[in-house]
Short mmCIF file of C-alpha atoms in Angstrom, two decimals:
data_model
loop_
_atom_site.label_atom_id
_atom_site.label_comp_id
_atom_site.label_asym_id
_atom_site.label_seq_id
_atom_site.Cartn_x
_atom_site.Cartn_y
_atom_site.Cartn_z
CA MET A 114 -5.93 1.76 -3.68
CA ALA A 115 -5.94 4.80 -5.78
CA ALA A 116 -3.02 4.50 -8.27
CA ALA A 117 -0.73 7.97 -8.18
CA GLY A 118 2.11 8.91 -10.15
CA GLY A 119 1.78 7.18 -13.59
CA ILE A 120 4.77 6.24 -15.27
CA GLU A 121 6.52 9.47 -14.21
CA VAL A 122 7.99 6.84 -11.54
CA LYS A 123 10.92 4.46 -12.17
CA LEU A 124 12.36 1.86 -9.98
CA ILE A 125 16.18 1.35 -10.85
CA GLY A 126 16.74 -2.11 -9.29
CA ALA A 127 17.19 -5.96 -8.67
CA TRP A 128 14.62 -8.76 -7.68
CA PRO A 129 16.94 -10.10 -4.60
CA SER A 130 18.00 -7.16 -3.33
CA PRO A 131 16.13 -6.56 0.37
CA PHE A 132 17.19 -2.47 -0.51
CA VAL A 133 15.24 -2.55 -3.55
CA LEU A 134 12.56 -3.99 -1.41
CA ARG A 135 12.37 -1.27 0.72
CA ALA A 136 11.78 1.18 -1.99
CA ARG A 137 8.97 -1.09 -3.79
CA ILE A 138 7.06 -1.94 -0.45
CA ALA A 139 7.09 1.89 -0.10
CA LEU A 140 5.87 2.56 -3.27
CA ASN A 141 3.47 -0.08 -2.55
CA LEU A 142 1.76 1.45 0.31
CA LYS A 143 1.04 4.66 -1.29
CA GLY A 144 0.00 3.10 -4.18
CA VAL A 145 2.32 4.57 -6.41
CA GLU A 146 2.23 3.32 -9.91
CA TYR A 147 6.38 2.73 -11.00
CA GLU A 148 8.27 0.92 -13.93
CA PHE A 149 10.60 -1.23 -12.53
CA LEU A 150 14.10 -1.41 -14.21
CA GLN A 151 15.54 -4.66 -13.73
CA GLU A 152 19.36 -4.04 -13.80
CA LYS A 153 21.60 -7.26 -15.33
CA PHE A 154 23.75 -9.04 -12.44
CA GLU A 155 26.99 -8.68 -14.84
CA GLU A 156 26.56 -5.38 -15.98
CA LYS A 157 25.59 -2.05 -14.29
CA SER A 158 23.71 0.01 -17.19
CA GLU A 159 24.10 3.32 -18.21
CA LEU A 160 21.35 4.63 -16.72
CA LEU A 161 22.12 3.60 -13.22
CA LEU A 162 25.66 5.20 -13.47
CA ARG A 163 24.05 8.62 -14.96
CA SER A 164 21.57 8.48 -11.86
CA ASN A 165 24.01 7.42 -9.05
CA PRO A 166 27.40 8.60 -10.09
CA VAL A 167 28.37 9.11 -6.12
CA TYR A 168 27.39 5.19 -5.46
CA LYS A 169 26.52 3.13 -8.28
CA LYS A 170 23.93 1.15 -6.77
CA ILE A 171 20.36 0.09 -6.63
CA PRO A 172 17.46 1.35 -5.79
CA VAL A 173 17.67 4.20 -7.41
CA LEU A 174 13.62 5.93 -7.86
CA LEU A 175 13.14 8.32 -11.00
CA HIS A 176 10.96 10.59 -10.50
CA HIS A 177 10.04 12.42 -13.61
CA GLY A 178 13.40 11.55 -14.46
CA LYS A 179 14.82 13.15 -11.11
CA PRO A 180 16.70 10.15 -8.65
CA ILE A 181 16.63 9.74 -5.33
CA CYS A 182 19.28 7.62 -4.37
CA GLU A 183 20.02 5.51 -0.77
CA SER A 184 16.79 3.14 -0.08
CA MET A 185 15.80 4.81 3.40
CA ILE A 186 15.99 8.23 2.02
CA ILE A 187 14.05 6.82 -0.75
CA VAL A 188 11.46 5.63 1.59
CA GLU A 189 10.96 8.83 3.13
CA TYR A 190 11.02 10.75 0.05
CA VAL A 191 7.98 8.65 -1.14
CA ASP A 192 6.51 9.28 2.08
CA GLU A 193 6.74 13.17 1.53
CA ALA A 194 6.03 13.21 -2.21
CA TRP A 195 2.83 11.61 -1.75
CA PRO A 196 1.12 12.97 1.77
CA ALA A 197 -2.29 12.40 0.96
CA ALA A 198 -1.94 8.85 -0.55
CA GLY A 199 -1.75 5.61 1.55
CA ARG A 200 -0.66 6.24 5.02
CA ALA A 201 2.07 8.09 6.66
CA ILE A 202 5.39 6.01 6.92
CA LEU A 203 6.89 8.04 9.10
CA PRO A 204 4.81 8.92 12.37
CA ALA A 205 3.57 12.91 12.90
CA ASP A 206 5.36 13.51 16.14
CA PRO A 207 8.79 14.63 15.97
CA TYR A 208 10.59 12.40 18.88
CA GLU A 209 8.55 9.64 17.96
CA ARG A 210 10.52 10.24 14.05
CA ALA A 211 13.48 10.67 15.94
CA LEU A 212 12.59 6.95 17.63
CA HIS A 213 11.97 5.90 14.32
CA ARG A 214 15.05 7.01 12.39
CA PHE A 215 17.15 5.92 15.37
CA TRP A 216 15.83 2.16 14.94
CA ALA A 217 16.10 2.22 11.51
CA SER A 218 19.70 3.63 11.82
CA TYR A 219 20.51 0.93 13.94
CA VAL A 220 19.56 -2.06 11.27
CA ASP A 221 21.72 -0.13 8.79
CA ASP A 222 24.22 0.42 10.87
CA LYS A 223 24.69 -2.41 13.07
CA LEU A 224 22.67 -5.03 12.26
CA ASN A 225 22.95 -5.67 8.68
CA PRO A 226 27.24 -5.45 8.91
CA SER A 227 27.07 -8.32 11.16
CA GLY A 228 24.78 -9.81 9.26
CA ALA A 229 27.28 -9.70 6.44
CA ALA A 230 29.89 -10.29 9.17
CA LEU A 231 28.15 -14.08 9.44
CA SER A 232 27.79 -14.59 5.89
CA LYS A 233 31.58 -14.12 5.15
CA ALA A 234 32.85 -16.41 8.39
CA GLN A 235 35.27 -18.75 7.68
CA THR A 236 35.86 -20.72 10.75
CA GLU A 237 33.03 -22.32 13.05
CA GLU A 238 34.24 -20.06 15.49
CA ALA A 239 33.97 -16.67 13.75
CA LYS A 240 30.14 -17.94 12.43
CA VAL A 241 29.28 -18.20 16.30
CA GLU A 242 30.55 -15.19 16.92
CA ALA A 243 28.91 -13.41 14.04
CA ALA A 244 25.58 -15.43 14.92
CA GLY A 245 25.24 -14.14 18.55
CA GLN A 246 26.07 -10.48 17.32
CA VAL A 247 23.15 -10.70 14.53
CA ILE A 248 20.61 -11.93 17.87
CA ALA A 249 21.58 -9.72 20.05
CA GLY A 250 20.78 -6.99 18.05
CA LEU A 251 17.70 -8.65 17.16
CA LYS A 252 16.54 -8.94 21.00
CA LEU A 253 17.47 -4.84 20.96
CA LEU A 254 14.41 -4.67 18.21
CA GLU A 255 12.32 -6.72 20.28
CA GLU A 256 12.78 -4.48 22.80
CA ALA A 257 12.40 -1.61 20.68
CA PHE A 258 9.00 -3.15 19.05
CA GLY A 259 7.06 -3.04 22.52
CA ARG A 260 7.79 0.96 22.53
CA LEU A 261 7.49 1.68 18.75
CA SER A 262 4.10 -0.27 18.28
CA LYS A 263 2.23 0.68 21.15
CA GLY A 264 0.41 -2.54 21.35
CA GLU A 265 -0.30 -2.59 17.53
CA GLY A 266 0.69 -4.92 15.09
CA PHE A 267 3.90 -3.13 13.35
CA PHE A 268 6.52 -1.13 14.11
CA GLY A 269 4.96 1.66 12.89
CA GLY A 270 1.52 0.71 14.80
CA ASP A 271 -1.33 -0.06 12.91
CA ASP A 272 0.33 -0.68 9.94
CA ILE A 273 3.45 -0.75 8.45
CA GLY A 274 5.86 2.06 8.77
CA TYR A 275 9.55 3.16 8.37
CA VAL A 276 11.31 0.74 10.32
CA ASP A 277 9.19 -2.35 9.15
CA ILE A 278 10.32 -1.31 5.86
CA ALA A 279 14.07 -0.92 7.29
CA LEU A 280 14.02 -4.76 9.32
CA GLY A 281 11.41 -6.12 7.33
CA CYS A 282 13.15 -6.10 3.75
CA PHE A 283 15.90 -8.77 5.31
CA LEU A 284 13.55 -11.35 6.23
CA GLY A 285 13.56 -13.53 2.79
CA TRP A 286 17.29 -13.45 3.05
CA LEU A 287 17.00 -14.02 7.00
CA LYS A 288 15.04 -17.69 6.13
CA VAL A 289 17.98 -18.59 3.62
CA THR A 290 20.69 -18.01 6.04
CA GLU A 291 18.79 -19.80 8.75
CA LYS A 292 18.60 -22.81 6.58
CA THR A 293 21.81 -22.76 5.69
CA SER A 294 23.19 -22.12 9.29
CA GLY A 295 21.03 -24.06 11.57
CA VAL A 296 20.68 -21.15 13.24
CA LYS A 297 17.12 -19.75 14.08
CA PHE A 298 17.17 -16.10 14.38
CA ILE A 299 13.81 -14.52 15.36
CA ASP A 300 13.02 -18.12 17.71
CA GLU A 301 9.22 -17.97 18.89
CA GLU A 302 10.09 -17.95 22.62
CA LYS A 303 12.73 -15.69 22.58
CA MET A 304 11.30 -13.43 20.07
CA PRO A 305 7.43 -13.27 20.10
CA LEU A 306 6.95 -10.41 19.40
CA LEU A 307 9.14 -10.39 16.07
CA ALA A 308 7.84 -13.73 15.20
CA ARG A 309 4.19 -12.61 14.96
CA TRP A 310 5.42 -9.36 13.58
CA ALA A 311 7.01 -11.31 10.53
CA GLU A 312 4.33 -13.15 9.41
CA ARG A 313 2.34 -10.33 9.51
CA PHE A 314 5.03 -8.26 7.66
CA CYS A 315 5.63 -11.19 4.85
CA ALA A 316 2.19 -11.34 4.49
CA HIS A 317 0.98 -7.49 4.14
CA GLU A 318 -0.88 -7.14 0.74
CA ALA A 319 2.39 -3.70 0.08
CA VAL A 320 5.13 -6.78 0.77
CA LYS A 321 3.62 -10.77 -0.50
CA ALA A 322 3.72 -9.35 -4.22
CA VAL A 323 7.14 -8.07 -4.43
CA MET A 324 9.28 -10.13 -1.38
CA PRO A 325 11.26 -13.00 -3.34
CA GLU A 326 10.64 -16.43 -2.35
CA PRO A 327 13.31 -17.75 0.09
CA GLU A 328 13.71 -20.92 -2.25
CA ARG A 329 14.14 -18.53 -5.16
CA LEU A 330 16.80 -16.12 -2.96
CA ALA A 331 18.54 -19.71 -1.87
CA GLU A 332 18.75 -20.58 -6.05
CA PHE A 333 20.53 -16.91 -6.59
CA ALA A 334 22.92 -17.29 -3.75
CA ARG A 335 23.82 -20.81 -4.87
CA LYS A 336 24.11 -19.32 -8.83
CA ARG A 337 26.28 -16.47 -7.48
CA ALA A 338 28.65 -18.44 -5.18
CA ALA A 339 29.36 -20.98 -8.23
CA SER A 340 29.83 -18.18 -10.38
CA ALA A 341 31.86 -16.48 -7.26
CA LYS A 342 30.73 -12.72 -7.85
CA THR A 343 29.61 -10.89 -5.09
CA PRO A 344 25.72 -10.22 -4.69
CA PRO A 345 24.75 -6.15 -5.42
CA ALA A 346 24.25 -4.69 -2.17
CA ASN A 347 23.74 -1.07 -0.88
CA MET B 54 16.37 4.84 24.75
CA GLY B 55 15.56 5.53 28.42
CA GLU B 56 14.02 8.53 29.25
CA VAL B 57 14.98 10.06 32.26
CA ASP B 58 14.65 12.94 34.63
CA THR B 59 16.11 15.82 33.30
CA LYS B 60 13.96 19.01 32.29
CA GLY B 61 14.38 21.32 29.61
CA VAL B 62 17.13 20.63 26.56
CA VAL B 63 20.07 19.38 27.70
CA LEU B 64 22.97 18.23 25.54
CA LEU B 65 25.67 15.54 26.78
CA ASP B 66 28.96 15.80 24.26
CA PHE B 67 32.42 16.50 24.44
CA TRP B 68 34.26 19.32 23.11
CA VAL B 69 35.91 18.62 20.24
CA SER B 70 33.12 16.14 18.90
CA PRO B 71 32.19 17.26 15.06
CA PHE B 72 29.31 15.37 15.44
CA GLY B 73 28.19 17.08 18.59
CA GLN B 74 29.07 20.35 17.01
CA ARG B 75 26.45 19.90 14.54
CA CYS B 76 23.91 19.88 17.38
CA ARG B 77 25.04 22.58 18.72
CA ILE B 78 25.05 24.81 15.59
CA ALA B 79 21.71 23.81 15.19
CA LEU B 80 20.36 24.93 18.53
CA ALA B 81 22.12 27.99 18.09
CA GLU B 82 20.42 28.57 14.88
CA LYS B 83 17.04 27.97 16.26
CA GLY B 84 17.79 29.77 19.25
CA VAL B 85 17.45 27.03 21.48
CA GLU B 86 18.93 27.70 25.31
CA TYR B 87 19.74 24.27 26.35
CA GLU B 88 22.37 23.06 29.15
CA PHE B 89 25.42 21.93 27.40
CA ARG B 90 27.04 18.46 29.87
CA GLU B 91 30.74 17.93 28.65
CA GLU B 92 31.18 14.39 29.12
CA ASN B 93 34.30 12.28 30.03
CA LEU B 94 34.09 9.95 27.86
CA GLY B 95 37.05 7.62 29.75
CA ASP B 96 34.53 7.87 32.21
CA LYS B 97 31.04 7.88 31.07
CA SER B 98 28.04 9.18 33.28
CA PRO B 99 25.32 7.17 34.46
CA LEU B 100 22.78 9.47 32.42
CA LEU B 101 24.75 8.56 29.29
CA LEU B 102 24.69 5.17 29.56
CA LYS B 103 20.99 5.70 30.21
CA SER B 104 19.91 7.53 27.74
CA ASN B 105 22.11 5.99 25.12
CA PRO B 106 22.36 2.31 26.26
CA VAL B 107 22.51 1.36 22.63
CA HIS B 108 25.52 2.99 21.43
CA LYS B 109 26.75 4.73 25.04
CA LYS B 110 28.06 7.76 22.71
CA ILE B 111 27.58 11.56 22.94
CA PRO B 112 26.06 13.61 21.03
CA VAL B 113 22.53 13.10 22.97
CA LEU B 114 20.06 15.60 23.16
CA ILE B 115 17.45 14.98 26.20
CA HIS B 116 14.30 16.89 25.71
CA ASP B 117 12.04 17.09 28.81
CA GLY B 118 13.42 13.84 29.85
CA LYS B 119 13.27 11.88 26.25
CA PRO B 120 16.29 11.30 24.68
CA VAL B 121 17.28 11.50 21.05
CA CYS B 122 20.84 9.79 19.99
CA GLU B 123 22.47 9.83 16.91
CA SER B 124 23.95 13.22 15.28
CA LEU B 125 21.80 13.91 11.67
CA ILE B 126 18.96 12.41 13.77
CA ILE B 127 19.33 15.13 16.32
CA VAL B 128 19.75 18.11 14.13
CA GLN B 129 16.03 16.62 12.06
CA TYR B 130 14.33 16.84 15.32
CA ILE B 131 15.78 20.15 16.78
CA ASP B 132 14.40 21.19 12.90
CA GLU B 133 10.99 19.49 13.75
CA ALA B 134 10.36 20.37 17.41
CA TRP B 135 10.83 24.28 16.42
CA PRO B 136 9.35 24.89 13.31
CA ASP B 137 8.58 28.07 13.83
CA CYS B 138 12.24 29.53 12.25
CA ALA B 139 15.38 29.04 11.23
CA PRO B 140 14.11 25.75 8.52
CA LEU B 141 17.35 23.73 8.00
CA LEU B 142 15.67 21.52 5.61
CA PRO B 143 13.98 22.77 2.62
CA ALA B 144 10.68 22.34 1.61
CA ASP B 145 10.32 20.73 -1.43
CA PRO B 146 10.75 17.03 -1.09
CA TYR B 147 13.44 16.31 -3.75
CA ALA B 148 15.44 18.86 -2.18
CA ARG B 149 15.08 17.10 1.43
CA ALA B 150 16.14 14.22 -0.13
CA GLN B 151 18.88 15.44 -1.72
CA ALA B 152 19.97 17.60 1.35
CA ARG B 153 19.54 13.71 3.21
CA PHE B 154 21.94 12.08 0.31
CA TRP B 155 24.88 14.43 1.00
CA ALA B 156 24.37 14.70 4.91
CA ASP B 157 24.78 10.84 4.87
CA PHE B 158 27.14 11.15 2.49
CA ILE B 159 29.55 13.32 4.35
CA ASP B 160 28.37 11.17 7.69
CA LYS B 161 29.94 7.82 6.22
CA LYS B 162 32.80 9.35 4.82
CA ILE B 163 34.51 12.16 6.10
CA TYR B 164 35.93 11.21 9.78
CA GLU B 165 36.21 7.35 8.96
CA CYS B 166 38.63 8.38 6.06
CA GLY B 167 39.66 11.31 8.13
CA THR B 168 40.77 9.42 10.95
CA ARG B 169 42.75 6.85 8.65
CA LEU B 170 44.64 9.74 7.64
CA TRP B 171 46.15 10.81 10.98
CA LYS B 172 46.42 7.31 12.26
CA LEU B 173 48.05 5.98 9.33
CA LYS B 174 51.46 6.86 7.80
CA GLY B 175 53.07 5.56 4.54
CA GLU B 176 51.01 3.88 2.09
CA GLY B 177 48.14 3.80 3.83
CA GLN B 178 47.91 7.17 4.97
CA ALA B 179 48.79 8.35 1.16
CA ALA B 180 45.50 6.18 0.33
CA ALA B 181 43.54 8.45 2.63
CA LYS B 182 45.03 11.53 1.56
CA GLU B 183 44.15 11.18 -1.90
CA GLU B 184 40.54 9.76 -0.70
CA LEU B 185 39.47 12.89 1.26
CA ILE B 186 40.89 14.73 -1.65
CA GLY B 187 38.37 13.14 -3.86
CA ILE B 188 35.42 13.55 -1.24
CA LEU B 189 35.99 17.13 -0.79
CA LYS B 190 36.18 18.19 -4.69
CA LEU B 191 33.24 15.66 -5.04
CA LEU B 192 31.58 17.93 -2.23
CA GLU B 193 32.82 21.03 -3.89
CA GLY B 194 31.53 20.16 -7.06
CA GLU B 195 27.95 19.28 -5.42
CA LEU B 196 28.69 23.15 -3.66
CA GLY B 197 28.56 24.99 -7.56
CA ASP B 198 29.10 28.94 -6.83
CA LYS B 199 25.97 28.70 -4.05
CA LYS B 200 26.83 30.27 -1.04
CA TYR B 201 25.53 27.64 1.33
CA PHE B 202 24.93 24.07 0.07
CA GLY B 203 21.50 24.47 0.87
CA GLY B 204 21.35 27.52 -1.79
CA ASP B 205 21.12 31.16 0.00
CA ALA B 206 19.98 29.38 3.15
CA PHE B 207 22.15 27.59 5.54
CA GLY B 208 21.18 24.25 6.38
CA PHE B 209 21.52 20.56 7.12
CA VAL B 210 24.32 19.91 4.67
CA ASP B 211 26.20 22.51 6.27
CA ILE B 212 25.70 21.78 9.36
CA ALA B 213 26.56 18.14 8.58
CA LEU B 214 30.04 19.31 7.30
CA VAL B 215 31.36 22.65 8.42
CA PRO B 216 32.55 21.35 12.10
CA PHE B 217 35.36 19.32 9.88
CA VAL B 218 36.31 22.63 8.81
CA SER B 219 38.47 22.92 12.09
CA TRP B 220 39.92 19.42 11.29
CA PHE B 221 41.23 20.85 8.01
CA TYR B 222 44.74 21.82 9.65
CA THR B 223 45.06 18.25 11.20
CA TYR B 224 44.32 16.43 8.20
CA GLU B 225 47.11 18.83 6.34
CA THR B 226 49.96 18.72 8.44
CA CYS B 227 48.99 14.90 9.60
CA ALA B 228 49.62 14.10 5.43
CA GLY B 229 51.47 17.38 4.05
CA PHE B 230 49.09 18.85 1.49
CA SER B 231 46.76 21.57 1.02
CA ILE B 232 42.91 21.74 1.24
CA GLU B 233 42.87 24.96 0.20
CA GLU B 234 44.54 24.08 -3.27
CA ALA B 235 42.59 20.98 -3.83
CA ALA B 236 39.36 21.98 -2.95
CA PRO B 237 39.54 25.87 -2.63
CA LYS B 238 35.67 26.74 -3.31
CA LEU B 239 35.05 24.55 -0.51
CA VAL B 240 37.56 26.73 1.74
CA ALA B 241 35.89 29.38 1.05
CA TRP B 242 32.58 27.97 2.10
CA GLY B 243 33.92 27.46 5.16
CA LYS B 244 35.20 30.77 5.71
CA ARG B 245 31.33 32.01 4.94
CA CYS B 246 29.96 29.92 7.12
CA MET B 247 32.44 31.30 10.20
CA GLU B 248 31.22 34.43 9.69
CA ARG B 249 27.84 33.40 11.16
CA GLU B 250 27.77 33.46 15.02
CA SER B 251 26.24 29.63 15.34
CA VAL B 252 29.32 28.54 13.53
CA ALA B 253 31.70 30.89 14.86
CA LYS B 254 31.03 30.22 18.48
CA THR B 255 30.72 26.54 17.96
CA LEU B 256 33.79 25.07 15.80
CA SER B 257 37.09 24.24 17.68
CA ASP B 258 40.04 26.19 17.26
CA PRO B 259 42.15 24.35 14.62
CA HIS B 260 45.50 23.99 16.32
CA LYS B 261 43.38 22.44 19.87
CA VAL B 262 41.84 20.34 17.17
CA TYR B 263 45.60 19.05 16.61
CA GLU B 264 46.80 19.03 19.87
CA PHE B 265 43.96 16.45 20.89
CA VAL B 266 44.96 14.20 17.69
CA GLY B 267 48.39 14.58 19.00
CA LEU B 268 47.02 13.19 22.19
CA LEU B 269 45.18 10.62 20.40
CA LYS B 270 48.20 9.83 18.35
CA LYS B 271 49.92 9.14 21.47
CA ARG B 272 47.21 6.99 23.29
CA PHE B 273 47.22 4.36 19.78
CA GLY B 274 50.82 4.79 19.94
CA VAL B 275 50.99 6.76 16.10
CA GLU B 276 54.44 8.04 15.22
#
């Protein structure tokens, strides 16, 4: 793929963050070369605080020094700033765009919080309840996949698109949670479309080099729990 | 979203909803004719439940039977489906990203903080008040000396925020403070927006909003 953007593109992030992963996948899909600025976990950099004074969170994309914040806003920016590169991340049709935006919003507004609730759940009862919410949400996405993919392999159709990025970034952490909780979230029998999509997504060229291995994420989570800090999240 | 059997443009809405009002303003700016259907939120219509099965909430814009949900998604849809007049988002990708950022910020912060402000008392309310002042000051900083958030053109961020202007009186009265004192430029911006027909015809009377919140307070057993 032709490189575009040169070193005028920097991404402030951290390798375990699924939100940062979204930005990386979008940049990879467009073949944009960028410098990855890894934040230290203990202390936010001056650059981050200056570039994202409102939320002070990663990811932040810097294009010619100008900051863009919020992961899905970054994804949409990448799509619009490099329109001729790679493939369109959002579809062209206004109604299809609205559907893709809706489901990406669903991931952020409903699915991700129910996942967070699961990781915070203290009692067995709370864990079961929270896991149930996550599965219910994934079932809706299984149905949405049918509608959005139009028979192809991704939410975006024949290639990764907006919703794939929104949801797929969590697959690494999902695998970690499946191991620690013993709950299978994307069950091949109950969610065959998502199960096959998940494999396809993780194997995609734009994803596999930047998606951390679940073992590495699990190790990171263990170390984090040990030093009793909450992970940087968006 | 379940496709339904309606023709033309239908907006499922609730009179005082700032989220619904965003859509109404956008449609008016574009000069789009539509049918406004007031929902009884205590007894949601089959059409609402079919067209927004995931959230079961208003607003829902139904265009030739195809439903669009979530107010800011609806406003972007309106901008893209009727592209030939009154662009609501700027053309430049960076400016668009900034507009989306601030509209999203407004979406995340104002309603939730405002609700705590009228629902809570004592320390909780005081904290919500301070937070709201902080949010409004930040927005005022972003507005600067511009006519609108988008510059000379009324747009996405203005639309995201302006319906809440008719809630200012309620927030001020419940928590005992003046938004004009805290964020005078924002209040001036609100007045400029009210000079636009799309906004003046859409926003609720602030006293009616206050009455409505009074009813909600009774229902929630506040005060």
